[in-house]
Coordinates of C-alpha atoms in Angstrom, one line a residue:
Chain A
M396 CA -0.2 -0.1 0.0
T397 CA 2.2 3.2 -1.8
V398 CA -1.0 5.7 0.2
D399 CA -0.7 7.0 3.6
F400 CA -4.4 8.5 4.4
C401 CA -3.0 10.8 6.9
D402 CA -1.4 12.4 3.8
Y403 CA -4.4 12.8 1.8
F404 CA -8.1 13.0 3.6
W405 CA -7.4 15.7 6.1
G406 CA -10.0 17.4 2.8
E407 CA -12.0 20.5 1.6
K408 CA -13.2 23.1 4.4
N409 CA -11.7 19.9 6.5
N410 CA -13.7 17.4 6.0
G411 CA -11.9 14.5 5.3
F412 CA -13.9 12.7 8.0
D413 CA -16.9 12.9 6.1
I414 CA -14.8 11.1 3.0
L415 CA -13.4 8.5 4.8
Y416 CA -16.3 7.6 7.2
H417 CA -18.3 7.5 3.8
N418 CA -15.7 5.2 2.0
M419 CA -16.0 3.2 5.0
K420 CA -19.7 2.4 4.4
H421 CA -19.6 1.7 0.3
G422 CA -17.6 -1.1 1.2
L423 CA -20.5 -2.4 3.8
I424 CA -22.8 -1.8 0.3
A425 CA -19.8 -3.6 -2.2
N426 CA -19.8 -6.6 0.3
K427 CA -23.6 -6.6 -0.6
D428 CA -23.4 -6.6 -4.5
L429 CA -20.9 -9.6 -3.7
S430 CA -23.5 -11.6 -1.9
D431 CA -26.0 -10.6 -4.9
F432 CA -23.5 -11.1 -7.2
L433 CA -22.7 -14.4 -6.1
R434 CA -26.2 -15.3 -5.4
E435 CA -27.3 -14.6 -8.7
R436 CA -23.9 -17.0 -10.3
T437 CA -25.6 -19.8 -8.0
N438 CA -29.0 -19.3 -9.9
I439 CA -27.2 -19.5 -13.3
E440 CA -25.1 -22.5 -12.3
E441 CA -28.9 -24.0 -10.8
T442 CA -30.7 -23.3 -13.9
C443 CA -27.8 -24.6 -16.3
S444 CA -27.9 -28.3 -14.2
K445 CA -31.9 -28.0 -13.9
L446 CA -31.6 -27.9 -18.1
L447 CA -28.9 -29.7 -18.6
A448 CA -30.5 -33.1 -16.5
K449 CA -33.8 -32.5 -18.5
L450 CA -31.6 -32.7 -22.1
A451 CA -29.7 -36.3 -20.5
K452 CA -33.2 -37.6 -19.9
Q453 CA -34.5 -37.0 -23.2
T454 CA -31.0 -37.9 -24.6
S455 CA -31.7 -41.5 -22.2
S456 CA -35.4 -41.8 -23.9
S457 CA -34.0 -41.1 -27.5
S458 CA -33.6 -44.2 -29.7
N459 CA -33.2 -46.5 -27.8
T460 CA -32.8 -49.0 -30.1
G461 CA -30.7 -48.9 -33.2
T462 CA -27.4 -49.0 -34.3
F463 CA -26.6 -45.0 -32.7
N464 CA -28.0 -46.1 -29.5
P465 CA -24.4 -46.5 -27.8
L466 CA -23.2 -42.5 -28.3
W467 CA -26.9 -41.7 -27.2
Q468 CA -25.0 -42.9 -23.9
L469 CA -22.4 -42.2 -24.4
L470 CA -24.2 -38.5 -24.6
R471 CA -26.2 -38.6 -21.6
L472 CA -23.5 -39.8 -19.9
S473 CA -21.9 -36.9 -20.3
I474 CA -24.7 -34.5 -19.6
E475 CA -25.6 -36.5 -16.6
K476 CA -21.8 -36.2 -15.1
L477 CA -21.7 -31.7 -16.4
T478 CA -25.4 -32.0 -14.0
T479 CA -23.3 -33.2 -11.1
I480 CA -20.5 -30.1 -11.7
H481 CA -22.9 -27.5 -11.6
I482 CA -24.5 -29.1 -8.8
Q483 CA -21.6 -29.4 -7.4
M484 CA -20.4 -25.6 -7.9
V485 CA -23.9 -23.9 -6.8
H486 CA -23.2 -26.0 -3.2
K487 CA -19.9 -24.4 -3.5
V488 CA -20.3 -21.0 -4.2
C489 CA -23.3 -21.5 -1.3
E490 CA -21.0 -21.9 1.5
L491 CA -18.9 -18.7 -0.4
V492 CA -22.5 -16.5 -0.1
K493 CA -22.3 -17.9 3.5
D494 CA -18.8 -16.4 4.3
V495 CA -19.4 -13.4 2.5
T496 CA -22.6 -12.9 5.0
K497 CA -21.1 -13.4 7.8
Y498 CA -18.6 -10.9 7.5
T499 CA -21.3 -8.3 5.7
D500 CA -22.5 -9.1 9.9
E501 CA -19.2 -8.8 11.2
L502 CA -18.3 -5.3 9.3
Q503 CA -21.9 -3.8 10.6
K504 CA -20.6 -3.5 13.9
K505 CA -16.6 -3.3 12.9
H506 CA -18.4 -0.2 11.4
K507 CA -20.7 0.4 14.3
N508 CA -17.2 0.5 16.8
V509 CA -15.8 3.0 14.1
K510 CA -18.5 5.6 14.6
E511 CA -18.9 5.3 18.0
E512 CA -15.6 5.3 18.8
Q513 CA -14.6 8.4 16.3
S514 CA -17.4 10.4 17.6
G515 CA -15.1 12.3 19.7
T516 CA -13.0 13.2 15.7
L517 CA -16.6 14.3 14.5
D518 CA -16.7 16.6 17.9
A519 CA -13.3 18.2 16.3
V520 CA -14.7 18.6 13.1
Q521 CA -17.5 20.2 14.3
A522 CA -15.2 22.5 16.2
I523 CA -12.9 23.6 13.7
Q524 CA -15.7 24.1 10.8
S525 CA -17.0 26.4 13.3
T526 CA -14.5 28.2 14.8
T527 CA -13.2 28.3 10.9
L528 CA -16.1 30.3 10.1
A529 CA -16.2 32.4 13.2
L530 CA -12.9 33.7 12.9
Q531 CA -13.2 34.7 9.1
K532 CA -16.2 36.8 10.5
A533 CA -13.7 37.7 13.3
K534 CA -11.6 39.3 10.8
D535 CA -13.4 40.5 8.9
I536 CA -15.2 42.9 11.2
Y537 CA -12.1 43.9 12.7
V538 CA -11.0 45.0 9.0
Q539 CA -14.7 46.7 8.4
K540 CA -14.3 48.7 12.2
G541 CA -10.6 49.6 11.0
G542 CA -11.7 51.3 7.9
E543 CA -14.7 52.8 9.6
L544 CA -12.5 54.3 11.4
D545 CA -9.7 55.3 9.0
K546 CA -13.1 57.2 7.1
L547 CA -14.1 59.1 10.0
R548 CA -10.2 60.2 11.0
K549 CA -10.1 61.2 6.8
D550 CA -12.9 62.8 7.3
N551 CA -11.9 64.8 10.1
A552 CA -15.3 63.1 12.3
S553 CA -16.2 64.2 16.1
A554 CA -13.8 63.6 18.3
K555 CA -16.8 61.3 20.2
D556 CA -17.3 59.7 17.4
I557 CA -13.8 58.7 16.5
E558 CA -13.5 57.6 20.3
K559 CA -16.4 55.7 19.8
A560 CA -15.4 53.6 17.0
E561 CA -11.9 53.2 18.3
I562 CA -14.2 51.2 21.4
K563 CA -15.5 49.4 19.0
L564 CA -11.9 48.7 17.1
K565 CA -10.3 47.4 20.0
K566 CA -13.7 45.0 20.8
A567 CA -13.1 43.4 17.3
Q568 CA -9.4 43.2 18.2
D569 CA -10.2 41.7 21.4
D570 CA -12.6 39.1 19.5
Y571 CA -10.4 38.6 17.2
K572 CA -7.6 37.4 18.6
V573 CA -9.6 35.1 20.9
L574 CA -10.6 33.3 17.5
V575 CA -7.5 33.1 17.0
D576 CA -6.0 31.1 19.7
K577 CA -9.5 29.4 19.9
Y578 CA -8.0 27.9 16.5
S579 CA -5.4 27.3 17.3
N580 CA -6.3 25.1 20.1
V581 CA -9.1 23.7 17.9
K582 CA -6.6 23.4 15.2
E583 CA -4.1 21.4 17.2
E584 CA -7.3 18.8 18.7
F585 CA -8.5 18.2 14.9
E586 CA -5.3 17.4 13.6
K587 CA -4.1 14.4 17.0
K588 CA -8.1 13.6 16.5
M589 CA -7.5 13.0 12.5
N590 CA -5.0 11.2 12.4
T591 CA -5.8 8.3 14.8
A592 CA -8.4 8.3 12.5
C593 CA -6.9 8.8 8.9
K594 CA -4.5 4.8 10.7
I595 CA -7.7 3.6 11.6
F596 CA -10.0 4.3 8.7
Q597 CA -6.8 3.1 6.7
E598 CA -6.3 -0.2 9.1
V599 CA -10.5 -1.1 8.3
E600 CA -9.7 0.0 4.5
Q601 CA -7.4 -2.7 3.9
S602 CA -8.0 -5.0 5.7
H603 CA -12.2 -4.4 4.2
L604 CA -10.1 -5.0 0.8
K605 CA -7.7 -7.9 1.7
Q606 CA -11.0 -9.7 2.8
M607 CA -12.9 -8.9 -0.5
K608 CA -10.3 -9.9 -2.9
D609 CA -9.7 -13.1 -0.5
F610 CA -13.6 -13.8 -1.6
L611 CA -12.7 -13.0 -5.4
N612 CA -10.3 -15.9 -4.6
V613 CA -11.6 -18.0 -3.6
Y614 CA -14.7 -17.5 -6.3
T615 CA -11.6 -17.5 -9.1
E616 CA -10.7 -21.0 -8.0
L617 CA -14.5 -22.2 -7.3
I618 CA -14.2 -20.8 -11.1
E619 CA -11.1 -22.7 -12.5
S620 CA -11.8 -26.0 -10.6
N621 CA -15.5 -26.2 -12.2
H622 CA -14.0 -24.9 -15.7
E623 CA -11.3 -28.1 -14.8
E624 CA -13.8 -30.5 -13.9
I625 CA -16.5 -29.6 -17.4
G626 CA -13.2 -30.0 -19.9
K627 CA -12.3 -33.7 -18.5
V628 CA -15.8 -34.9 -19.4
H629 CA -15.3 -33.7 -22.7
V630 CA -11.8 -35.4 -23.1
E631 CA -13.7 -38.3 -21.8
F632 CA -16.8 -38.2 -23.7
K633 CA -14.4 -37.7 -27.0
K634 CA -12.1 -41.0 -25.6
T635 CA -14.6 -42.9 -25.5
M636 CA -16.3 -41.7 -28.6
F637 CA -12.9 -42.8 -30.2
R638 CA -12.9 -45.8 -28.8
N639 CA -15.7 -46.6 -29.6
D640 CA -15.5 -46.1 -33.3
C641 CA -18.3 -46.9 -35.3
G642 CA -17.4 -44.5 -37.9
Chain B
M949 CA -16.1 -52.4 -40.0
T950 CA -15.4 -56.0 -39.5
V951 CA -19.1 -57.1 -39.7
D952 CA -20.3 -58.1 -43.1
F953 CA -24.2 -57.9 -43.7
C954 CA -24.5 -61.0 -45.5
D955 CA -22.7 -63.7 -42.9
Y956 CA -25.7 -62.4 -40.7
F957 CA -29.3 -60.8 -41.3
W958 CA -30.7 -64.1 -43.3
G959 CA -32.9 -63.9 -40.4
E960 CA -34.5 -66.8 -38.3
K961 CA -37.8 -67.6 -40.5
N962 CA -35.9 -66.0 -43.7
N963 CA -37.2 -62.5 -41.9
G964 CA -33.6 -60.9 -41.9
F965 CA -34.7 -58.0 -44.6
D966 CA -37.4 -56.6 -41.7
I967 CA -34.6 -56.3 -40.0
L968 CA -32.1 -54.2 -41.9
Y969 CA -35.1 -52.5 -43.2
H970 CA -36.7 -51.5 -39.6
N971 CA -32.7 -50.6 -38.5
M972 CA -32.2 -48.5 -41.6
K973 CA -35.8 -46.6 -40.6
H974 CA -34.3 -46.2 -36.8
G975 CA -31.2 -44.7 -38.2
L976 CA -34.1 -41.8 -39.4
I977 CA -34.9 -41.5 -35.9
A978 CA -31.5 -41.0 -34.1
N979 CA -31.2 -38.4 -37.1
K980 CA -33.9 -36.6 -35.4
D981 CA -33.1 -37.3 -32.0
L982 CA -30.1 -35.6 -32.8
S983 CA -31.4 -32.5 -34.1
D984 CA -33.9 -32.7 -31.1
F985 CA -30.6 -33.0 -28.9
L986 CA -28.4 -30.5 -30.2
R987 CA -31.7 -27.9 -30.6
E988 CA -32.1 -28.3 -26.8
R989 CA -28.1 -27.2 -26.5
T990 CA -28.6 -24.1 -28.2
N991 CA -31.5 -23.4 -26.0
I992 CA -29.5 -24.8 -22.9
E993 CA -26.7 -22.2 -24.2
E994 CA -29.1 -19.3 -24.9
T995 CA -30.1 -19.1 -21.3
C996 CA -26.9 -19.0 -20.0
S997 CA -25.8 -16.3 -22.4
K998 CA -29.1 -14.5 -21.0
L999 CA -28.8 -15.0 -17.6
L1000 CA -25.3 -13.7 -17.5
A1001 CA -26.2 -10.8 -19.2
K1002 CA -28.5 -10.1 -16.6
L1003 CA -25.8 -10.7 -14.1
A1004 CA -23.7 -8.7 -16.1
K1005 CA -26.0 -5.6 -15.9
Q1006 CA -26.1 -6.2 -12.2
T1007 CA -22.5 -6.1 -11.5
S1008 CA -22.2 -2.8 -13.7
S1009 CA -25.0 -1.1 -11.3
S1010 CA -22.9 -2.6 -8.1
S1011 CA -21.4 0.3 -6.1
N1012 CA -20.0 2.5 -8.7
T1013 CA -18.5 4.5 -6.1
G1014 CA -16.4 2.7 -3.6
T1015 CA -12.3 1.1 -3.9
F1016 CA -13.0 -1.7 -4.5
N1017 CA -15.1 -0.7 -8.1
P1018 CA -12.3 -2.2 -10.4
L1019 CA -12.7 -5.1 -9.5
W1020 CA -16.4 -4.4 -10.1
Q1021 CA -16.0 -2.8 -13.6
L1022 CA -13.1 -6.3 -14.4
L1023 CA -16.2 -8.6 -12.8
R1024 CA -18.4 -7.0 -15.1
L1025 CA -15.9 -7.4 -18.6
S1026 CA -15.5 -10.8 -17.8
I1027 CA -19.3 -11.4 -17.0
E1028 CA -19.9 -10.1 -20.7
K1029 CA -17.1 -12.2 -22.5
L1030 CA -18.8 -15.3 -21.1
T1031 CA -22.2 -14.2 -22.2
T1032 CA -20.8 -13.2 -25.8
I1033 CA -19.0 -17.0 -25.9
H1034 CA -22.2 -18.6 -25.1
I1035 CA -24.1 -16.8 -27.6
Q1036 CA -21.7 -17.5 -30.4
M1037 CA -21.5 -21.2 -29.2
V1038 CA -25.6 -20.9 -30.0
H1039 CA -25.1 -19.5 -33.2
K1040 CA -22.4 -22.2 -34.4
V1041 CA -24.9 -25.1 -33.0
C1042 CA -27.5 -23.2 -34.4
E1043 CA -25.5 -24.0 -38.1
L1044 CA -25.2 -27.3 -37.1
V1045 CA -28.5 -28.1 -36.3
K1046 CA -28.9 -26.8 -39.7
D1047 CA -26.7 -29.9 -41.8
V1048 CA -28.6 -32.2 -39.3
T1049 CA -31.8 -31.0 -41.0
K1050 CA -30.7 -31.0 -44.5
Y1051 CA -29.4 -34.8 -43.8
T1052 CA -32.9 -35.7 -42.6
D1053 CA -33.9 -34.8 -46.1
E1054 CA -31.5 -36.7 -48.3
L1055 CA -31.7 -39.4 -45.6
Q1056 CA -35.6 -39.6 -46.0
K1057 CA -35.1 -39.6 -50.1
K1058 CA -32.4 -42.2 -49.8
H1059 CA -35.1 -44.3 -47.4
K1060 CA -37.2 -44.0 -50.5
N1061 CA -35.3 -45.1 -53.5
V1062 CA -34.1 -48.3 -51.0
K1063 CA -37.9 -48.9 -50.7
E1064 CA -38.0 -48.5 -54.5
E1065 CA -35.2 -50.5 -55.4
Q1066 CA -35.8 -53.3 -53.0
S1067 CA -39.2 -54.0 -53.8
G1068 CA -38.6 -57.0 -55.9
T1069 CA -36.2 -58.5 -52.5
L1070 CA -39.4 -57.9 -50.6
D1071 CA -41.3 -60.4 -53.4
A1072 CA -38.5 -62.9 -53.4
V1073 CA -39.0 -62.3 -49.0
Q1074 CA -43.0 -63.2 -49.6
A1075 CA -41.8 -66.4 -51.9
I1076 CA -39.7 -68.1 -49.5
Q1077 CA -42.1 -67.7 -46.8
S1078 CA -45.2 -68.7 -48.3
T1079 CA -43.2 -71.5 -50.1
T1080 CA -41.5 -72.7 -47.3
L1081 CA -44.6 -73.5 -45.3
A1082 CA -46.3 -74.3 -48.7
L1083 CA -43.0 -77.2 -48.7
Q1084 CA -44.1 -78.1 -45.5
K1085 CA -47.6 -78.6 -45.8
A1086 CA -46.4 -80.6 -49.1
K1087 CA -44.4 -83.0 -46.4
D1088 CA -47.2 -82.8 -44.1
I1089 CA -49.5 -84.5 -46.5
Y1090 CA -46.9 -87.0 -48.3
V1091 CA -45.9 -88.8 -44.7
Q1092 CA -49.3 -89.0 -43.7
K1093 CA -50.2 -90.6 -46.9
G1094 CA -48.0 -92.9 -47.0
G1095 CA -48.6 -93.6 -42.7
E1096 CA -52.5 -94.4 -44.4
L1097 CA -51.2 -96.6 -46.9
D1098 CA -48.9 -98.3 -44.5
K1099 CA -52.5 -98.8 -42.3
L1100 CA -54.6 -100.1 -44.7
R1101 CA -51.7 -103.2 -46.4
K1102 CA -51.3 -104.1 -43.0
D1103 CA -54.9 -104.0 -41.7
N1104 CA -55.1 -106.6 -44.9
A1105 CA -57.9 -103.8 -46.6
S1106 CA -59.9 -104.1 -49.6
A1107 CA -57.6 -104.0 -53.2
K1108 CA -60.0 -101.4 -53.8
D1109 CA -59.1 -99.5 -51.4
I1110 CA -55.1 -99.7 -51.1
E1111 CA -55.3 -98.4 -54.9
K1112 CA -57.1 -95.5 -54.3
A1113 CA -54.5 -95.0 -51.2
E1114 CA -51.7 -95.3 -53.4
I1115 CA -52.8 -92.9 -56.2
K1116 CA -53.4 -90.4 -53.4
L1117 CA -49.7 -91.0 -52.4
K1118 CA -49.0 -90.4 -55.8
K1119 CA -50.6 -87.4 -55.7
A1120 CA -49.1 -86.0 -52.5
Q1121 CA -45.7 -87.2 -54.3
D1122 CA -46.0 -85.3 -57.1
D1123 CA -47.1 -81.9 -55.1
Y1124 CA -44.0 -82.6 -52.8
K1125 CA -41.5 -82.9 -56.1
V1126 CA -43.2 -79.6 -57.5
L1127 CA -43.2 -77.9 -54.1
V1128 CA -39.5 -78.8 -53.4
D1129 CA -38.3 -77.7 -57.1
K1130 CA -40.0 -74.6 -56.6
Y1131 CA -38.3 -73.7 -53.3
S1132 CA -35.2 -74.2 -54.7
N1133 CA -35.6 -71.5 -57.9
V1134 CA -37.2 -69.0 -55.0
K1135 CA -34.0 -69.8 -52.7
E1136 CA -32.1 -68.9 -55.1
E1137 CA -33.9 -65.7 -56.4
F1138 CA -33.6 -64.8 -52.4
E1139 CA -30.1 -65.9 -52.2
K1140 CA -29.3 -63.4 -55.0
K1141 CA -31.6 -60.2 -53.9
M1142 CA -31.0 -60.6 -50.7
N1143 CA -27.1 -60.4 -50.7
T1144 CA -27.5 -57.2 -52.7
A1145 CA -29.7 -55.8 -50.2
C1146 CA -27.5 -56.8 -47.5
K1147 CA -25.1 -55.2 -49.3
I1148 CA -26.9 -52.2 -50.1
F1149 CA -28.5 -51.9 -46.6
Q1150 CA -24.8 -51.9 -45.3
E1151 CA -24.0 -48.9 -47.5
V1152 CA -26.8 -47.4 -46.3
E1153 CA -26.0 -48.0 -42.3
Q1154 CA -21.8 -47.6 -42.7
S1155 CA -22.4 -44.0 -44.7
H1156 CA -24.9 -43.0 -42.0
L1157 CA -23.4 -44.1 -39.2
K1158 CA -20.1 -41.9 -40.5
Q1159 CA -22.0 -39.1 -40.8
M1160 CA -23.8 -39.3 -37.8
K1161 CA -20.5 -39.1 -36.2
D1162 CA -19.2 -36.6 -38.5
F1163 CA -22.1 -34.3 -37.1
L1164 CA -21.2 -35.2 -33.2
N1165 CA -17.7 -34.7 -33.8
V1166 CA -18.3 -31.0 -34.7
Y1167 CA -20.0 -31.0 -31.9
T1168 CA -17.5 -31.8 -29.9
E1169 CA -15.0 -29.7 -31.5
L1170 CA -17.7 -27.2 -30.8
I1171 CA -17.9 -27.7 -27.5
E1172 CA -14.2 -27.8 -26.7
S1173 CA -13.7 -24.4 -28.6
N1174 CA -15.7 -23.2 -26.1
H1175 CA -14.7 -24.3 -23.2
E1176 CA -11.2 -23.2 -24.1
E1177 CA -12.6 -20.2 -25.1
I1178 CA -14.2 -19.9 -21.4
G1179 CA -11.3 -20.6 -19.9
K1180 CA -9.5 -18.0 -22.1
V1181 CA -11.8 -15.5 -20.4
H1182 CA -11.4 -17.3 -17.1
V1183 CA -7.6 -16.9 -16.9
E1184 CA -7.8 -13.6 -18.4
F1185 CA -9.7 -11.9 -15.1
K1186 CA -7.1 -14.3 -12.5
K1187 CA -4.4 -12.2 -14.0
T1188 CA -5.7 -8.9 -14.4
M1189 CA -7.1 -8.7 -11.0
F1190 CA -3.4 -9.9 -9.7
R1191 CA -1.9 -7.4 -11.7
N1192 CA -4.9 -4.8 -10.7
D1193 CA -3.7 -5.8 -6.2
C1194 CA -4.8 -4.0 -4.1
G1195 CA -5.2 -6.6 -1.4

């Protein structure tokens, strides 16, 4: 893994936590989609198997007399073997679906834990977002009050008005200072919490992708061994057909 | 071909022609069963293809966002390729069904010709069957008349009765002799015609089995190349999955 979440997920307007949280939730959707995919795959295998069984039955009732009969027996036997292989595939993929579904539950629990553990981070995110806004507002007021004072002085306003404006500017400056300090503290807390959060989300993501990849590997192996079994039936059919050569 | 029809198909009660004729007709049934079998095989491939297309669609709508997305793309691509391969198989087996059906027509014409050409053989068969029966009957009557004459002599019957019985025996002997000659001629004709018939039925049978075997060979090759194509898709999927390793 070349990416370090800590280097990437602070996000625009400090919204990285939200992105990471939703990314984690997408993992659950992908997991459910995978079990749907595998379930549909077993349906296909099951349909195939049923249709092949029907064909085998049709073949066994085909011209029981006649010189072509030995080849009908061969065809029937071959189709029956394919039926069995497809049924075995159904059972194997069903087992995989069970594992995937079991993992769905585990993943939901894990996400729930992360959500609870990370409630403090969410507070820190909200704090930095609101403090950033307040800081910007305080800065704007400070600049505005400074501008108002400058204007009064330029316009040779009364000493009383200038004094009033000076008091307002002083207050704006104090408010601004308080928020700068607050922002500094909030930012420190936010960065500390986000560092931990990034690490946790990265850990969750990595182990999730590894698990999903493992499921796909099992699926690929099932497909491969199933394919191999089918190939053996074809080869055997061909061999026996040539051995029983009656052409 | 180690069997020579001429050595086997004279049949009980000279009924070999009937056996050979029905065997030829079974060829037509086997041929029709084969086209039914292949048609059902295309139905299975078509159903498979439709179900896979549905699965590919389901896969393409699966979690478009999220880190598992690249693997969904891979799965979808792989399933789409399988869909295409099954559709190609449908087309190829359909072509084969056309050939088999075309051959059905040819075979029907051939059988019609054989039936017409072999009407003389059928006459010869009927002739030998009826002559055999008549010969047996004439022999029985001859033996019976001989027995009757012996009994009259033993019982010291009247000369008139013995003379009458002698005339009856003579007539039975003459009838018997005529049928022995007739049987000899009929048998010669039957054997000549059956020899030709056996050769023709053997030729029809051999070329029919060769044709049927050729159809099965084409079918086997289609199944094999189809299986190979599917295998390539699996290998490619596995390769690409490991290249895009994100586990």
